[in-house]
GROMACS .gro file of C-alpha atoms in nm:
model
  208
    1MET     CA    1   5.611  16.885  19.537
    2ASP     CA    2   5.356  16.957  19.264
    3GLY     CA    3   5.206  16.632  19.143
    4GLU     CA    4   4.933  16.336  19.238
    5ARG     CA    5   5.102  16.100  19.471
    6GLY     CA    6   5.291  15.877  19.258
    7GLU     CA    7   5.378  16.107  18.933
    8MET     CA    8   5.739  16.223  19.035
    9ALA     CA    9   5.758  16.641  18.989
   10VAL     CA   10   6.080  16.801  18.967
   11ARG     CA   11   6.204  17.130  19.117
   12ALA     CA   12   6.476  17.323  19.227
   13ALA     CA   13   6.605  17.274  19.600
   14ARG     CA   14   6.620  17.621  19.701
   15ARG     CA   15   6.818  17.696  20.019
   16ASP     CA   16   6.536  17.690  20.250
   17ASP     CA   17   6.498  17.345  20.170
   18SER     CA   18   6.864  17.289  20.386
   19ASP     CA   19   6.649  17.033  20.640
   20LEU     CA   20   6.408  16.866  20.341
   21VAL     CA   21   6.791  16.787  20.192
   22ALA     CA   22   6.943  16.662  20.481
   23ASP     CA   23   6.705  16.406  20.597
   24ILE     CA   24   6.685  16.288  20.218
   25LEU     CA   25   7.056  16.273  20.195
   26ALA     CA   26   7.151  16.104  20.535
   27GLU     CA   27   6.856  15.851  20.475
   28ALA     CA   28   7.038  15.795  20.115
   29PHE     CA   29   7.420  15.747  20.273
   30ALA     CA   30   7.398  15.516  20.595
   31ASP     CA   31   7.498  15.221  20.459
   32ASP     CA   32   7.780  15.441  20.204
   33PRO     CA   33   8.106  15.256  20.274
   34VAL     CA   34   8.320  15.582  20.272
   35MET     CA   35   8.069  15.844  20.474
   36ASN     CA   36   8.041  15.502  20.729
   37TRP     CA   37   8.417  15.507  20.768
   38THR     CA   38   8.463  15.856  20.703
   39PHE     CA   39   8.229  15.943  21.043
   40GLY     CA   40   8.215  15.582  21.254
   41GLY     CA   41   7.856  15.562  21.205
   42ALA     CA   42   7.557  15.718  21.059
   43ARG     CA   43   7.483  15.916  21.323
   44PRO     CA   44   7.631  16.283  21.242
   45PHE     CA   45   7.537  16.277  20.838
   46ARG     CA   46   7.187  16.481  20.894
   47THR     CA   47   7.430  16.739  21.018
   48VAL     CA   48   7.726  16.675  20.766
   49PHE     CA   49   7.413  16.776  20.521
   50HIS     CA   50   7.176  17.019  20.680
   51GLU     CA   51   7.595  17.255  20.672
   52LEU     CA   52   7.677  17.146  20.412
   53ALA     CA   53   7.383  17.243  20.166
   54ARG     CA   54   7.308  17.550  20.403
   55GLY     CA   55   7.676  17.678  20.376
   56VAL     CA   56   7.757  17.609  19.996
   57TYR     CA   57   7.596  17.430  19.776
   58LEU     CA   58   7.237  17.581  19.818
   59LYS     CA   59   7.444  17.877  19.953
   60ASN     CA   60   7.653  17.903  19.655
   61GLY     CA   61   7.537  17.636  19.409
   62PHE     CA   62   7.209  17.485  19.296
   63GLY     CA   63   7.006  17.140  19.322
   64HIS     CA   64   6.710  16.939  19.245
   65LEU     CA   65   6.422  16.777  19.441
   66ALA     CA   66   6.194  16.500  19.308
   67GLY     CA   67   5.877  16.368  19.515
   68ASP     CA   68   5.540  16.252  19.440
   69GLY     CA   69   5.223  16.466  19.627
   70SER     CA   70   5.289  16.270  19.957
   71GLY     CA   71   5.651  16.401  20.013
   72ALA     CA   72   6.041  16.443  19.870
   73TRP     CA   73   6.207  16.154  19.789
   74ALA     CA   74   6.534  16.256  19.597
   75ALA     CA   75   6.762  16.505  19.608
   76THR     CA   76   7.142  16.646  19.449
   77LEU     CA   77   7.385  16.948  19.559
   78TRP     CA   78   7.619  17.071  19.319
   79LEU     CA   79   7.827  17.354  19.259
   80PRO     CA   80   7.854  17.587  18.904
   81LEU     CA   81   8.150  17.667  18.719
   82GLY     CA   82   8.357  17.908  18.947
   83VAL     CA   83   8.288  17.823  19.264
   84GLU     CA   84   8.478  17.654  19.528
   85ILE     CA   85   8.408  17.461  19.779
   86ARG     CA   86   8.419  17.687  20.058
   87LEU     CA   87   8.244  17.594  20.428
   88PRO     CA   88   8.197  17.891  20.714
   89VAL     CA   89   8.307  17.838  21.022
   90MET     CA   90   8.080  17.834  21.234
   91ASN     CA   91   7.914  17.511  20.955
   92GLU     CA   92   8.214  17.345  20.918
   93ALA     CA   93   8.248  17.397  21.392
   94ARG     CA   94   7.887  17.193  21.411
   95ILE     CA   95   7.954  16.921  21.173
   96ALA     CA   96   8.259  16.883  21.365
   97ALA     CA   97   8.096  16.913  21.714
   98SER     CA   98   7.786  16.590  21.610
   99ALA     CA   99   8.111  16.389  21.426
  100PHE     CA  100   8.281  16.424  21.809
  101ALA     CA  101   7.960  16.367  22.010
  102HIS     CA  102   7.839  16.082  21.806
  103HIS     CA  103   8.140  15.929  21.717
  104GLY     CA  104   8.509  16.084  21.912
  105LEU     CA  105   8.789  16.308  21.777
  106ALA     CA  106   8.840  15.940  21.555
  107SER     CA  107   8.656  16.023  21.329
  108ILE     CA  108   8.721  16.454  21.331
  109ARG     CA  109   9.059  16.307  21.219
  110ARG     CA  110   8.917  16.131  20.921
  111ALA     CA  111   8.678  16.344  20.799
  112MET     CA  112   9.028  16.591  20.784
  113LYS     CA  113   9.187  16.346  20.624
  114THR     CA  114   8.909  16.262  20.350
  115ALA     CA  115   8.821  16.587  20.318
  116ALA     CA  116   9.208  16.656  20.221
  117VAL     CA  117   9.179  16.421  20.000
  118LEU     CA  118   8.934  16.546  19.785
  119ALA     CA  119   9.084  16.881  19.782
  120GLN     CA  120   9.366  16.741  19.690
  121HIS     CA  121   9.253  16.545  19.378
  122HIS     CA  122   8.947  16.815  19.211
  123PRO     CA  123   9.043  16.919  18.881
  124MET     CA  124   9.222  17.217  18.862
  125ALA     CA  125   8.950  17.273  18.524
  126PRO     CA  126   8.713  17.455  18.521
  127HIS     CA  127   8.387  17.207  18.556
  128TYR     CA  128   8.066  17.166  18.702
  129TYR     CA  129   8.103  16.978  19.083
  130LEU     CA  130   7.792  16.705  19.148
  131PHE     CA  131   7.875  16.708  19.496
  132ALA     CA  132   7.572  16.390  19.635
  133VAL     CA  133   7.253  16.284  19.474
  134GLY     CA  134   7.002  16.103  19.691
  135VAL     CA  135   6.717  15.827  19.632
  136ARG     CA  136   6.522  15.777  19.959
  137LYS     CA  137   6.525  15.377  20.016
  138GLY     CA  138   6.184  15.339  19.961
  139ALA     CA  139   6.200  15.528  19.605
  140GLN     CA  140   6.539  15.330  19.512
  141GLY     CA  141   6.564  15.187  19.239
  142LYS     CA  142   6.273  15.378  19.028
  143GLY     CA  143   6.506  15.603  18.778
  144LEU     CA  144   6.531  15.949  19.049
  145GLY     CA  145   6.862  15.981  19.065
  146GLY     CA  146   6.969  15.892  18.750
  147ARG     CA  147   6.649  16.205  18.678
  148LEU     CA  148   6.794  16.455  18.864
  149ILE     CA  149   7.182  16.445  18.754
  150ARG     CA  150   7.058  16.516  18.427
  151GLU     CA  151   6.886  16.806  18.512
  152GLY     CA  152   7.241  16.905  18.640
  153LEU     CA  153   7.437  16.802  18.356
  154ALA     CA  154   7.212  16.974  18.125
  155ARG     CA  155   7.313  17.321  18.254
  156ALA     CA  156   7.650  17.208  18.222
  157ASP     CA  157   7.578  17.142  17.866
  158ALA     CA  158   7.447  17.389  17.768
  159GLU     CA  159   7.757  17.604  17.934
  160GLY     CA  160   8.005  17.354  17.784
  161ALA     CA  161   8.177  17.201  18.103
  162PRO     CA  162   8.272  16.969  18.227
  163ALA     CA  163   8.169  16.779  18.548
  164TYR     CA  164   8.304  16.614  18.836
  165LEU     CA  165   8.184  16.359  19.113
  166GLU     CA  166   8.319  16.135  19.355
  167ASN     CA  167   8.199  15.767  19.364
  168SER     CA  168   8.162  15.655  19.723
  169ASN     CA  169   7.975  15.311  19.686
  170PRO     CA  170   8.067  15.111  19.365
  171LYS     CA  171   7.759  14.992  19.301
  172ASN     CA  172   7.644  15.320  19.145
  173THR     CA  173   7.927  15.315  18.850
  174PRO     CA  174   7.721  15.202  18.589
  175LEU     CA  175   7.452  15.501  18.635
  176TYR     CA  176   7.729  15.751  18.610
  177GLU     CA  177   7.880  15.579  18.331
  178ARG     CA  178   7.566  15.563  18.117
  179LEU     CA  179   7.582  15.926  18.210
  180GLY     CA  180   7.829  15.962  18.089
  181PHE     CA  181   8.137  15.964  18.366
  182ARG     CA  182   8.448  15.818  18.290
  183PRO     CA  183   8.686  15.782  18.575
  184THR     CA  184   8.980  15.896  18.652
  185ALA     CA  185   9.132  15.765  18.927
  186PRO     CA  186   9.088  15.648  19.284
  187LEU     CA  187   9.115  15.853  19.585
  188PRO     CA  188   9.394  15.779  19.776
  189LEU     CA  189   9.214  15.756  20.139
  190PRO     CA  190   9.472  15.681  20.429
  191ASP     CA  191   9.435  15.218  20.436
  192GLY     CA  192   9.177  15.062  20.571
  193ALA     CA  193   8.966  15.333  20.414
  194PRO     CA  194   8.689  15.213  20.144
  195PRO     CA  195   8.754  15.344  19.779
  196LEU     CA  196   8.711  15.659  19.611
  197LEU     CA  197   8.678  15.689  19.283
  198GLY     CA  198   8.696  16.034  19.086
  199MET     CA  199   8.543  16.022  18.764
  200LEU     CA  200   8.435  16.282  18.503
  201ARG     CA  201   8.182  16.305  18.235
  202PRO     CA  202   8.343  16.559  17.924
  203ALA     CA  203   8.169  16.776  17.879
  204GLY     CA  204   7.846  16.748  17.610
  205ALA     CA  205   7.912  16.373  17.642
  206SER     CA  206   7.630  16.149  17.548
  207ALA     CA  207   7.470  15.974  17.801
  208ARG     CA  208   7.322  15.587  17.777
   0.00000   0.00000   0.00000
């Protein structure tokens, strides 16, 4: 990552950044309500994000990293227009193995239910999909998440496309709304699950 310590730079994530992206997102999502409910705890998160980054998002989509001279601090993963979420069988198997090893069969069942809900309620119209944005704990509250999201939104706006995300943590709602996202509807996870909210940003929506 270019730049002196404390001077944040942004670059596109490459497929060989899967490990780095997974490290950042696993740390950022360690306290995420929906992720913890789904997998029964944070121990599988690094494997989950690594396999999804390598098998889907940095293979068929794109992402960004922000960092300074001491390392990378924030990451995003996106899919552009016309790209479906298709996780190869081997990547899916490694996620399942990690979930089972750490939290048993129940975590696999919850993950399957969550994935089914996400797929069922994903918008049908073409859109950009923000799968994940995360900032390491030591760099949160400094605007890095919003800065990286804007990089992806610039691509969506250039194509006149809407953008969609699932908000798994209510504390992030104000950020997403400032960037032009608006709630669609709560996603119906099973009883006992934390709230999960679909949010859509119309094409060219202005940020506040």
